Coordinates of N, CA, C and O in Angstrom, one line a residue:
M774 N 20.6 9.4 -21.3 CA 20.0 8.3 -20.7 C 20.0 8.5 -19.2 O 21.0 8.9 -18.6
N775 N 18.8 8.3 -18.6 CA 18.7 8.5 -17.1 C 19.2 7.3 -16.3 O 19.5 6.2 -16.9
W776 N 19.3 7.5 -15.0 CA 19.9 6.5 -14.1 C 19.1 5.2 -14.2 O 19.6 4.1 -14.1
M777 N 17.7 5.3 -14.2 CA 16.9 4.2 -14.2 C 17.1 3.3 -15.4 O 17.2 2.1 -15.3
Q778 N 17.3 3.9 -16.6 CA 17.6 3.1 -17.8 C 18.9 2.5 -17.7 O 19.1 1.3 -18.2
Q779 N 19.9 3.2 -17.2 CA 21.3 2.6 -17.1 C 21.2 1.4 -16.1 O 21.8 0.4 -16.4
A780 N 20.6 1.6 -15.0 CA 20.5 0.5 -14.0 C 19.7 -0.7 -14.6 O 20.1 -1.8 -14.4
K781 N 18.7 -0.4 -15.4 CA 17.9 -1.5 -16.0 C 18.8 -2.3 -17.0 O 18.9 -3.5 -16.9
R782 N 19.5 -1.6 -17.8 CA 20.4 -2.3 -18.8 C 21.5 -3.1 -18.1 O 21.8 -4.2 -18.5
F783 N 22.1 -2.5 -17.0 CA 23.1 -3.2 -16.3 C 22.6 -4.4 -15.6 O 23.2 -5.5 -15.6
Y784 N 21.4 -4.3 -15.0 CA 20.7 -5.5 -14.4 C 20.4 -6.6 -15.4 O 20.6 -7.8 -15.1
I785 N 19.9 -6.2 -16.5 CA 19.6 -7.2 -17.6 C 20.9 -7.9 -18.0 O 21.0 -9.1 -18.1
L786 N 22.0 -7.1 -18.2 CA 23.3 -7.7 -18.6 C 23.8 -8.6 -17.5 O 24.2 -9.8 -17.8
L787 N 23.8 -8.2 -16.3 CA 24.2 -9.0 -15.2 C 23.4 -10.2 -15.0 O 23.9 -11.3 -14.7
S788 N 22.1 -10.1 -15.1 CA 21.2 -11.3 -14.9 C 21.5 -12.3 -16.1 O 21.5 -13.5 -15.8
S789 N 21.7 -11.8 -17.3 CA 22.1 -12.7 -18.4 C 23.4 -13.4 -18.1 O 23.5 -14.6 -18.4
V790 N 24.3 -12.7 -17.5 CA 25.6 -13.4 -17.2 C 25.4 -14.4 -16.1 O 26.0 -15.5 -16.2
L791 N 24.6 -14.1 -15.1 CA 24.3 -15.1 -14.1 C 23.6 -16.4 -14.7 O 24.0 -17.5 -14.4
I792 N 22.7 -16.2 -15.6 CA 22.0 -17.3 -16.3 C 23.0 -18.1 -17.1 O 23.1 -19.3 -17.0
L793 N 23.9 -17.4 -17.9 CA 24.9 -18.1 -18.7 C 25.9 -18.8 -17.8 O 26.2 -20.0 -18.1
L794 N 26.3 -18.2 -16.7 CA 27.3 -18.9 -15.8 C 26.6 -20.1 -15.2 O 27.2 -21.2 -15.0
G795 N 25.3 -20.0 -14.8 CA 24.6 -21.1 -14.3 C 24.5 -22.3 -15.2 O 24.6 -23.4 -14.9
L796 N 24.3 -21.9 -16.5 CA 24.2 -23.0 -17.6 C 25.6 -23.7 -17.7 O 25.7 -24.9 -17.8
V797 N 26.7 -22.9 -17.7 CA 28.0 -23.5 -17.8 C 28.3 -24.4 -16.7 O 28.8 -25.5 -16.8
V798 N 28.0 -23.9 -15.4 CA 28.3 -24.7 -14.2 C 27.4 -26.0 -14.2 O 27.9 -27.1 -13.8
T799 N 26.2 -25.9 -14.7 CA 25.3 -27.1 -14.8 C 25.8 -28.1 -15.8 O 25.8 -29.3 -15.5
I800 N 26.2 -27.6 -16.9 CA 26.7 -28.5 -18.0 C 28.0 -29.2 -17.7 O 28.2 -30.3 -18.0
W801 N 29.0 -28.4 -17.2 CA 30.3 -28.9 -16.9 C 30.6 -28.7 -15.4 O 31.5 -27.9 -15.0
P802 N 30.0 -29.5 -14.5 CA 30.1 -29.2 -13.1 C 31.5 -29.5 -12.5 O 31.9 -28.8 -11.5
L803 N 32.3 -30.4 -13.1 CA 33.6 -30.7 -12.4 C 34.8 -30.0 -13.1 O 35.9 -30.3 -12.7
Q804 N 34.5 -29.2 -14.1 CA 35.6 -28.6 -14.8 C 36.2 -27.4 -14.0 O 35.4 -26.4 -13.8
S805 N 37.4 -27.4 -13.7 CA 38.1 -26.3 -13.1 C 37.4 -25.5 -12.0 O 36.9 -24.4 -12.3
L806 N 37.3 -26.1 -10.9 CA 36.6 -25.4 -9.8 C 37.2 -24.0 -9.5 O 36.5 -23.1 -9.1
Y807 N 38.5 -23.9 -9.6 CA 39.1 -22.6 -9.4 C 38.7 -21.6 -10.4 O 38.4 -20.4 -10.0
T808 N 38.6 -22.0 -11.6 CA 38.1 -21.0 -12.7 C 36.7 -20.6 -12.4 O 36.4 -19.4 -12.5
I809 N 35.9 -21.6 -12.1 CA 34.5 -21.2 -11.8 C 34.4 -20.3 -10.6 O 33.6 -19.4 -10.5
C810 N 35.2 -20.6 -9.5 CA 35.2 -19.8 -8.3 C 35.6 -18.3 -8.7 O 34.9 -17.4 -8.3
C811 N 36.6 -18.1 -9.5 CA 37.0 -16.8 -9.9 C 36.0 -16.1 -10.8 O 35.8 -14.9 -10.7
L812 N 35.3 -16.9 -11.7 CA 34.3 -16.3 -12.5 C 33.1 -15.8 -11.7 O 32.6 -14.8 -11.9
I813 N 32.7 -16.7 -10.7 CA 31.6 -16.3 -9.8 C 32.0 -15.0 -9.0 O 31.2 -14.1 -8.8
G814 N 33.3 -15.0 -8.6 CA 33.8 -13.8 -7.9 C 33.7 -12.5 -8.8 O 33.3 -11.5 -8.3
G815 N 34.1 -12.7 -10.0 CA 34.0 -11.5 -11.0 C 32.6 -11.1 -11.2 O 32.3 -9.9 -11.2
V816 N 31.7 -12.0 -11.4 CA 30.3 -11.7 -11.5 C 29.7 -11.1 -10.3 O 29.0 -10.1 -10.3
S817 N 30.2 -11.6 -9.1 CA 29.7 -11.0 -7.8 C 30.2 -9.6 -7.7 O 29.5 -8.7 -7.2
I818 N 31.4 -9.3 -8.1 CA 31.9 -7.9 -8.1 C 31.1 -7.0 -9.0 O 30.7 -5.9 -8.5
L819 N 30.8 -7.5 -10.2 CA 30.0 -6.7 -11.1 C 28.6 -6.5 -10.5 O 28.0 -5.4 -10.6
F820 N 28.0 -7.5 -9.9 CA 26.7 -7.4 -9.3 C 26.7 -6.4 -8.1 O 25.8 -5.6 -8.0
G821 N 27.8 -6.5 -7.3 CA 27.9 -5.5 -6.2 C 28.0 -4.1 -6.7 O 27.3 -3.2 -6.1
V822 N 28.8 -3.9 -7.7 CA 28.9 -2.5 -8.3 C 27.5 -2.1 -8.8 O 27.1 -0.9 -8.6
A823 N 26.8 -3.0 -9.5 CA 25.5 -2.6 -10.0 C 24.5 -2.3 -8.9 O 23.8 -1.3 -9.0
K824 N 24.6 -3.1 -7.9 CA 23.7 -2.8 -6.7 C 24.0 -1.5 -6.1 O 23.1 -0.7 -5.7
L825 N 25.3 -1.2 -5.9 CA 25.7 0.1 -5.2 C 25.3 1.3 -6.1 O 24.8 2.3 -5.6
V826 N 25.5 1.2 -7.4 CA 25.1 2.3 -8.3 C 23.6 2.4 -8.3 O 23.1 3.6 -8.2
S827 N 22.9 1.3 -8.4 CA 21.4 1.4 -8.4 C 20.8 2.0 -7.1 O 19.8 2.6 -7.1
Y828 N 21.5 1.8 -6.0 CA 21.0 2.3 -4.7 C 20.9 3.8 -4.8 O 20.0 4.4 -4.2
F829 N 21.8 4.4 -5.5 CA 21.8 5.9 -5.6 C 20.9 6.4 -6.7 O 20.9 7.6 -7.0
T830 N 20.2 5.5 -7.4 CA 19.3 5.9 -8.5 C 18.0 6.4 -7.9 O 17.5 5.8 -6.9
K831 N 17.5 7.5 -8.4 CA 16.2 8.0 -7.9 C 15.1 7.1 -8.3 O 14.9 6.8 -9.5
D832 N 14.3 6.8 -7.3 CA 13.1 5.9 -7.5 C 12.0 6.5 -6.8 O 12.0 6.8 -5.6
S833 N 10.9 6.8 -7.5 CA 9.8 7.5 -6.9 C 9.1 6.9 -5.7 O 8.6 7.5 -4.8
T834 N 9.1 5.5 -5.7 CA 8.5 4.8 -4.6 C 9.5 4.3 -3.5 O 9.1 4.0 -2.4
G835 N 10.7 4.2 -3.9 CA 11.7 3.6 -3.0 C 11.7 2.1 -2.9 O 12.4 1.5 -2.1
L836 N 10.9 1.5 -3.8 CA 10.8 0.0 -3.7 C 11.9 -0.7 -4.6 O 12.4 -1.7 -4.1
A837 N 12.2 -0.2 -5.7 CA 13.0 -0.9 -6.7 C 14.4 -1.2 -6.1 O 15.0 -2.3 -6.3
F838 N 15.0 -0.2 -5.5 CA 16.4 -0.4 -5.1 C 16.7 -0.2 -3.6 O 17.8 0.2 -3.2
Q839 N 15.7 -0.5 -2.8 CA 15.8 -0.1 -1.4 C 16.8 -0.9 -0.6 O 17.3 -0.3 0.4
F840 N 17.2 -2.0 -0.9 CA 18.2 -2.8 -0.2 C 19.5 -3.0 -0.9 O 20.3 -3.8 -0.6
D841 N 19.7 -2.2 -2.0 CA 20.8 -2.4 -2.8 C 22.2 -2.0 -2.2 O 23.2 -2.5 -2.6
L842 N 22.2 -1.1 -1.2 CA 23.4 -0.7 -0.6 C 24.0 -1.9 0.2 O 25.1 -2.3 0.1
V843 N 23.1 -2.6 1.0 CA 23.5 -3.8 1.7 C 24.0 -4.9 0.8 O 25.0 -5.5 0.9
M844 N 23.1 -5.2 -0.2 CA 23.4 -6.3 -1.1 C 24.6 -6.0 -1.9 O 25.4 -6.9 -2.2
G845 N 24.8 -4.8 -2.3 CA 26.0 -4.4 -3.1 C 27.3 -4.6 -2.4 O 28.3 -5.1 -2.9
A846 N 27.3 -4.1 -1.1 CA 28.5 -4.3 -0.3 C 28.8 -5.7 0.0 O 30.0 -6.2 -0.1
L847 N 27.8 -6.5 0.3 CA 28.0 -8.0 0.5 C 28.5 -8.7 -0.8 O 29.5 -9.5 -0.7
A848 N 27.9 -8.3 -1.9 CA 28.4 -8.9 -3.2 C 29.8 -8.5 -3.5 O 30.6 -9.4 -4.0
L849 N 30.2 -7.3 -3.3 CA 31.5 -6.8 -3.6 C 32.5 -7.5 -2.7 O 33.5 -8.0 -3.2
V850 N 32.3 -7.6 -1.4 CA 33.2 -8.3 -0.5 C 33.3 -9.8 -0.9 O 34.4 -10.4 -1.0
F851 N 32.2 -10.4 -1.1 CA 32.1 -11.8 -1.5 C 32.9 -12.0 -2.8 O 33.7 -13.0 -2.9
G852 N 32.8 -11.2 -3.8 CA 33.5 -11.3 -5.1 C 35.0 -11.2 -4.9 O 35.8 -11.9 -5.5
I853 N 35.4 -10.2 -4.1 CA 36.8 -10.0 -3.8 C 37.5 -11.2 -3.1 O 38.5 -11.7 -3.5
I854 N 36.8 -11.8 -2.1 CA 37.3 -13.0 -1.5 C 37.4 -14.1 -2.4 O 38.4 -14.9 -2.4
L855 N 36.3 -14.3 -3.3 CA 36.4 -15.4 -4.2 C 37.5 -15.3 -5.2 O 38.2 -16.3 -5.6
C856 N 37.8 -14.1 -5.7 CA 38.8 -13.9 -6.7 C 40.2 -14.0 -6.1 O 41.1 -14.6 -6.8
F857 N 40.5 -13.6 -4.9 CA 41.8 -13.6 -4.3 C 42.2 -14.8 -3.5 O 43.3 -15.0 -3.1
H858 N 41.2 -15.5 -3.0 CA 41.4 -16.7 -2.2 C 40.5 -17.9 -2.6 O 39.8 -18.5 -1.8
P859 N 40.6 -18.3 -3.9 CA 39.7 -19.4 -4.3 C 39.9 -20.7 -3.7 O 39.0 -21.4 -3.4
G860 N 41.2 -21.0 -3.4 CA 41.5 -22.3 -2.8 C 40.9 -22.5 -1.4 O 40.4 -23.5 -1.0
N861 N 41.0 -21.4 -0.6 CA 40.4 -21.4 0.7 C 38.9 -21.3 0.7 O 38.3 -21.7 1.7
V862 N 38.3 -20.8 -0.3 CA 36.9 -20.6 -0.3 C 36.1 -21.7 -0.9 O 34.9 -21.9 -0.6
L863 N 36.8 -22.6 -1.7 CA 36.0 -23.7 -2.3 C 35.3 -24.5 -1.3 O 34.1 -24.9 -1.6
S864 N 35.9 -24.8 -0.2 CA 35.1 -25.6 0.8 C 33.9 -24.9 1.4 O 33.0 -25.5 1.9
L865 N 34.0 -23.5 1.3 CA 32.8 -22.7 1.9 C 31.9 -22.2 0.8 O 31.0 -21.4 1.1
L866 N 32.2 -22.5 -0.5 CA 31.5 -21.9 -1.6 C 30.0 -22.1 -1.5 O 29.3 -21.1 -1.7
Q867 N 29.6 -23.3 -1.3 CA 28.1 -23.5 -1.2 C 27.5 -22.7 -0.1 O 26.4 -22.1 -0.3
L868 N 28.1 -22.6 1.1 CA 27.6 -21.8 2.2 C 27.5 -20.4 1.9 O 26.5 -19.7 2.1
L869 N 28.6 -19.8 1.3 CA 28.6 -18.4 1.0 C 27.6 -18.0 -0.1 O 26.9 -17.0 0.1
I870 N 27.5 -18.7 -1.1 CA 26.6 -18.4 -2.2 C 25.2 -18.7 -1.7 O 24.2 -17.9 -2.0
G871 N 24.9 -19.7 -0.9 CA 23.6 -20.0 -0.4 C 23.2 -18.9 0.5 O 22.0 -18.4 0.5
L872 N 24.1 -18.4 1.4 CA 23.7 -17.3 2.3 C 23.4 -16.0 1.5 O 22.4 -15.3 1.8
F873 N 24.2 -15.7 0.5 CA 24.0 -14.6 -0.4 C 22.6 -14.6 -1.0 O 21.8 -13.7 -1.0
I874 N 22.3 -15.7 -1.6 CA 21.1 -15.9 -2.4 C 19.9 -15.9 -1.4 O 18.8 -15.3 -1.7
L875 N 20.0 -16.5 -0.2 CA 19.0 -16.5 0.8 C 18.7 -15.1 1.3 O 17.5 -14.7 1.3
I876 N 19.7 -14.3 1.5 CA 19.6 -12.9 2.0 C 18.9 -12.1 0.9 O 18.0 -11.3 1.2
D877 N 19.3 -12.3 -0.3 CA 18.7 -11.5 -1.4 C 17.2 -11.9 -1.6 O 16.4 -11.0 -1.8
G878 N 16.9 -13.2 -1.5 CA 15.5 -13.6 -1.6 C 14.7 -13.0 -0.4 O 13.5 -12.6 -0.6
L879 N 15.2 -13.0 0.8 CA 14.5 -12.4 1.9 C 14.3 -10.9 1.8 O 13.2 -10.4 2.1
L880 N 15.3 -10.2 1.3 CA 15.1 -8.8 1.0 C 14.1 -8.5 0.0 O 13.3 -7.6 0.1
K881 N 14.1 -9.4 -1.1 CA 13.0 -9.2 -2.1 C 11.7 -9.6 -1.6 O 10.6 -9.1 -2.1
L882 N 11.6 -10.4 -0.6 CA 10.4 -10.8 0.1 C 9.8 -9.5 0.7 O 8.6 -9.2 0.6
R883 N 10.6 -8.7 1.3 CA 10.2 -7.5 1.9 C 9.7 -6.5 0.9 O 8.7 -5.8 1.0
T884 N 10.4 -6.5 -0.3 CA 10.0 -5.6 -1.4 C 8.6 -6.0 -1.9 O 7.7 -5.2 -2.2
A885 N 8.3 -7.3 -2.0 CA 7.0 -7.8 -2.4 C 5.9 -7.4 -1.4 O 4.9 -7.0 -1.8
L886 N 6.2 -7.5 -0.1 CA 5.2 -7.1 0.9 C 5.0 -5.6 0.8 O 3.9 -5.2 1.0
D887 N 6.1 -4.8 0.6 CA 5.9 -3.4 0.5 C 5.0 -3.1 -0.8 O 4.2 -2.2 -0.8
A888 N 5.3 -3.8 -1.9 CA 4.5 -3.6 -3.1 C 3.0 -3.9 -2.8 O 2.1 -3.2 -3.3
R889 N 2.8 -5.0 -2.1 CA 1.4 -5.3 -1.7 C 0.7 -4.2 -0.9 O -0.4 -3.8 -1.1
R890 N 1.5 -3.7 0.1 CA 1.0 -2.6 0.9 C 0.6 -1.4 0.1 O -0.3 -0.7 0.4
M891 N 1.4 -1.2 -1.0 CA 1.2 0.0 -1.8 C 0.0 -0.2 -2.8 O -0.3 0.7 -3.6
G892 N -0.4 -1.5 -2.9 CA -1.6 -1.8 -3.8 C -1.2 -2.1 -5.2 O -2.0 -2.1 -6.1
L893 N 0.1 -2.5 -5.4 CA 0.5 -2.9 -6.8 C -0.2 -4.2 -7.1 O -0.2 -5.2 -6.3
N894 N -0.6 -4.3 -8.4 CA -1.4 -5.5 -8.8 C -0.7 -6.8 -8.7 O -1.2 -7.8 -8.3
R895 N 0.5 -6.9 -9.2 CA 1.2 -8.2 -9.4 C 2.3 -8.4 -8.3 O 3.3 -9.0 -8.6
W896 N 2.1 -7.9 -7.1 CA 3.0 -8.1 -6.0 C 3.3 -9.5 -5.8 O 4.4 -9.9 -5.4
W897 N 2.4 -10.4 -6.0 CA 2.5 -11.8 -5.7 C 3.6 -12.5 -6.5 O 4.2 -13.4 -6.1
S898 N 3.8 -11.9 -7.8 CA 4.8 -12.5 -8.6 C 6.2 -12.2 -8.1 O 7.1 -13.1 -8.2
V899 N 6.4 -11.1 -7.5 CA 7.7 -10.8 -6.9 C 7.8 -11.6 -5.7 O 8.9 -12.1 -5.4
L900 N 6.8 -11.9 -4.9 CA 6.8 -12.7 -3.8 C 7.2 -14.2 -4.2 O 8.0 -14.8 -3.5
A901 N 6.6 -14.7 -5.2 CA 6.9 -16.0 -5.7 C 8.3 -16.2 -6.1 O 9.0 -17.2 -5.7
A902 N 8.9 -15.2 -6.8 CA 10.3 -15.2 -7.2 C 11.2 -15.2 -6.0 O 12.2 -15.8 -5.9
A903 N 10.8 -14.3 -5.0 CA 11.6 -14.2 -3.8 C 11.6 -15.5 -3.0 O 12.7 -15.9 -2.5
L904 N 10.5 -16.1 -2.9 CA 10.4 -17.4 -2.1 C 11.2 -18.5 -2.8 O 11.9 -19.3 -2.2
L905 N 11.2 -18.5 -4.2 CA 11.9 -19.5 -4.9 C 13.4 -19.3 -4.8 O 14.2 -20.2 -4.5
S906 N 13.8 -18.0 -4.8 CA 15.2 -17.7 -4.6 C 15.7 -18.1 -3.2 O 16.8 -18.7 -3.0
A907 N 14.9 -17.8 -2.2 CA 15.3 -18.1 -0.8 C 15.4 -19.6 -0.6 O 16.3 -20.1 0.1
A908 N 14.5 -20.3 -1.2 CA 14.5 -21.8 -1.1 C 15.7 -22.4 -1.8 O 16.4 -23.3 -1.2
A909 N 16.1 -21.8 -2.9 CA 17.3 -22.3 -3.6 C 18.6 -22.0 -2.7 O 19.5 -22.8 -2.6
G910 N 18.6 -20.8 -2.1 CA 19.7 -20.5 -1.2 C 19.8 -21.5 0.0 O 20.8 -21.9 0.4
L911 N 18.6 -21.8 0.6 CA 18.6 -22.8 1.7 C 19.1 -24.2 1.2 O 19.8 -24.8 2.0
L912 N 18.7 -24.6 0.0 CA 19.3 -25.8 -0.5 C 20.8 -25.8 -0.6 O 21.4 -26.8 -0.3
L913 N 21.3 -24.7 -1.0 CA 22.8 -24.6 -1.1 C 23.4 -24.7 0.3 O 24.5 -25.3 0.5
I914 N 22.8 -24.0 1.3 CA 23.3 -23.9 2.6 C 23.4 -25.3 3.3 O 24.4 -25.8 3.8
F915 N 22.3 -26.0 3.2 CA 22.2 -27.3 3.8 C 22.6 -28.5 3.0 O 22.7 -29.6 3.5
N916 N 22.9 -28.3 1.7 CA 23.4 -29.3 0.8 C 23.0 -30.7 1.1 O 23.7 -31.5 1.6
P917 N 21.7 -31.0 0.7 CA 21.3 -32.4 1.0 C 21.9 -33.4 0.0 O 21.7 -34.6 0.2
F918 N 22.6 -33.0 -1.0 CA 23.2 -33.9 -2.0 C 24.6 -34.1 -1.7 O 25.3 -33.3 -1.1
A919 N 25.1 -35.3 -2.1 CA 26.5 -35.6 -1.8 C 27.3 -35.4 -3.1 O 26.8 -35.6 -4.2
G920 N 28.6 -35.0 -2.8 CA 29.5 -35.0 -3.9 C 29.6 -33.6 -4.6 O 28.7 -32.8 -4.6
A921 N 30.8 -33.4 -5.2 CA 31.0 -32.1 -5.8 C 30.2 -31.9 -7.1 O 29.7 -30.8 -7.4
R922 N 29.9 -33.0 -7.8 CA 29.1 -32.9 -9.1 C 27.7 -32.4 -8.7 O 27.2 -31.5 -9.4
A923 N 27.1 -33.0 -7.7 CA 25.7 -32.6 -7.4 C 25.7 -31.1 -6.9 O 24.8 -30.4 -7.2
L924 N 26.8 -30.8 -6.1 CA 26.9 -29.4 -5.5 C 27.0 -28.4 -6.7 O 26.3 -27.4 -6.7
M925 N 27.9 -28.7 -7.6 CA 28.1 -27.8 -8.7 C 26.8 -27.7 -9.6 O 26.5 -26.6 -10.1
T926 N 26.1 -28.8 -9.8 CA 24.9 -28.7 -10.6 C 23.8 -27.9 -9.9 O 23.2 -27.1 -10.5
L927 N 23.7 -28.1 -8.6 CA 22.8 -27.3 -7.8 C 23.2 -25.9 -7.8 O 22.3 -25.0 -7.9
L928 N 24.5 -25.6 -7.7 CA 24.9 -24.2 -7.8 C 24.5 -23.6 -9.2 O 24.0 -22.5 -9.2
G929 N 24.7 -24.3 -10.2 CA 24.4 -23.8 -11.6 C 22.9 -23.5 -11.7 O 22.5 -22.5 -12.2
I930 N 22.1 -24.4 -11.2 CA 20.6 -24.2 -11.2 C 20.2 -23.0 -10.4 O 19.4 -22.2 -10.8
T931 N 20.9 -22.9 -9.2 CA 20.6 -21.7 -8.4 C 20.9 -20.4 -9.0 O 20.2 -19.4 -8.9
L932 N 22.1 -20.4 -9.7 CA 22.5 -19.2 -10.4 C 21.5 -18.8 -11.5 O 21.2 -17.7 -11.8
I933 N 21.0 -19.8 -12.2 CA 20.0 -19.6 -13.3 C 18.7 -19.0 -12.6 O 18.2 -18.0 -13.1
I934 N 18.3 -19.6 -11.5 CA 17.1 -19.1 -10.8 C 17.3 -17.7 -10.4 O 16.4 -16.8 -10.6
E935 N 18.5 -17.4 -9.8 CA 18.8 -16.0 -9.4 C 18.8 -15.0 -10.6 O 18.2 -13.9 -10.5
G936 N 19.4 -15.4 -11.7 CA 19.4 -14.5 -12.9 C 18.0 -14.3 -13.4 O 17.6 -13.1 -13.7
V937 N 17.2 -15.3 -13.5 CA 15.8 -15.2 -14.0 C 15.0 -14.3 -13.1 O 14.2 -13.4 -13.5
Q938 N 15.2 -14.5 -11.8 CA 14.4 -13.7 -10.8 C 14.8 -12.3 -10.9 O 14.0 -11.4 -10.9
N939 N 16.1 -12.0 -11.0 CA 16.5 -10.6 -11.1 C 16.0 -9.9 -12.4 O 15.6 -8.8 -12.4
L940 N 16.0 -10.7 -13.5 CA 15.4 -10.2 -14.8 C 14.0 -9.8 -14.6 O 13.5 -8.8 -15.0
F941 N 13.2 -10.8 -14.0 CA 11.8 -10.5 -13.8 C 11.6 -9.3 -12.9 O 10.7 -8.4 -13.3
V942 N 12.3 -9.1 -11.8 CA 12.1 -8.0 -10.9 C 12.4 -6.7 -11.7 O 11.6 -5.7 -11.6
V943 N 13.5 -6.6 -12.4 CA 13.9 -5.3 -13.0 C 12.9 -5.0 -14.2 O 12.5 -3.9 -14.3
I944 N 12.5 -6.0 -14.9 CA 11.6 -5.7 -16.0 C 10.2 -5.3 -15.5 O 9.6 -4.4 -15.9
Y945 N 9.7 -6.0 -14.4 CA 8.4 -5.7 -13.8 C 8.4 -4.3 -13.2 O 7.5 -3.5 -13.5
T946 N 9.5 -4.0 -12.5 CA 9.5 -2.7 -11.8 C 9.7 -1.5 -12.8 O 9.0 -0.5 -12.6
T947 N 10.5 -1.7 -13.8 CA 10.7 -0.6 -14.7 C 9.5 -0.4 -15.6 O 9.1 0.7 -16.0
R948 N 8.8 -1.5 -15.9 CA 7.6 -1.4 -16.7 C 6.5 -0.7 -15.9 O 5.8 0.2 -16.4
H949 N 6.5 -1.0 -14.6 CA 5.5 -0.3 -13.7 C 5.8 1.2 -13.6 O 4.9 2.0 -13.7
F950 N 7.1 1.6 -13.5 CA 7.4 3.0 -13.3 C 7.3 3.7 -14.6 O 7.0 4.9 -14.6
R951 N 7.4 3.1 -15.7 CA 7.3 3.7 -17.0 C 5.8 4.1 -17.3 O 5.5 5.1 -17.9
Q952 N 4.9 3.4 -16.6 CA 3.5 3.7 -16.8 C 3.1 5.0 -16.1 O 2.1 5.6 -16.4
G953 N 3.9 5.3 -15.1 CA 3.6 6.6 -14.4 C 2.8 6.4 -13.1 O 2.1 5.5 -13.0
P954 N 2.9 7.4 -12.3 CA 2.2 7.3 -11.0 C 0.7 7.4 -11.1 O 0.0 6.9 -10.2
D955 N 0.2 7.9 -12.2 CA -1.3 8.0 -12.4 C -1.9 6.6 -12.5 O -3.1 6.4 -12.3
D956 N -1.1 5.6 -13.0 CA -1.7 4.3 -13.2 C -1.6 3.4 -12.0 O -2.0 2.2 -12.0
L957 N -1.1 3.9 -10.9 CA -1.0 3.0 -9.7 C -2.4 2.8 -9.1 O -3.2 3.7 -9.0
D958 N -2.6 1.6 -8.6 CA -3.8 1.3 -7.9 C -3.4 1.2 -6.4 O -3.2 0.2 -5.9
I959 N -3.4 2.4 -5.8 CA -3.0 2.5 -4.4 C -4.3 2.5 -3.5 O -5.2 3.2 -3.8
V960 N -4.2 1.6 -2.5 CA -5.4 1.5 -1.6 C -4.9 2.3 -0.3 O -3.9 1.9 0.3
Y961 N -5.7 3.3 0.0 CA -5.4 4.0 1.2 C -6.3 3.5 2.4 O -7.5 3.3 2.2
E962 N -5.7 3.3 3.5 CA -6.4 2.9 4.7 C -6.4 3.9 5.7 O -5.3 4.6 5.9
E963 N -7.4 4.1 6.5 CA -7.4 5.0 7.6 C -7.2 4.3 8.9 O -7.5 3.3 9.1

């Protein structure tokens, strides 16, 4: 199995875990914030490792994993802090997760613009997912809702959005690369 297939499987697994975690947090928002904090930390560590591994995966265009070194390091540090200092982090949880998701959305925005520049047909769908992710991150940062229940529900919904967005990106990019470079609709400008 090549690196691309391994990265794809790991991303699908990780995205599924994010979606599941988001559903759990949405359904039971007030249950054991420490446990949820440690679970999010564990998922973030896995996500960071996946991003770091995928960064070193060979990609013919350089689009699929171009920002994974930065995101992987951020996710790894974020996960370690969440796992080892959950009590201190709970007050900052929304800000940290919001910043992480906002940064990831903005980096994927750049990926969408690069895909557009390369002439990929469905670049706009990556753009839409990136904008949705960035908006969800901003909502967490500025927390317009009051109370822990609303915050945890918003956190769960944001995790679901992030998981779905990651699934979409990995499936779209690997499907595109599986078609081969002969199927690219690249527009050259002078």
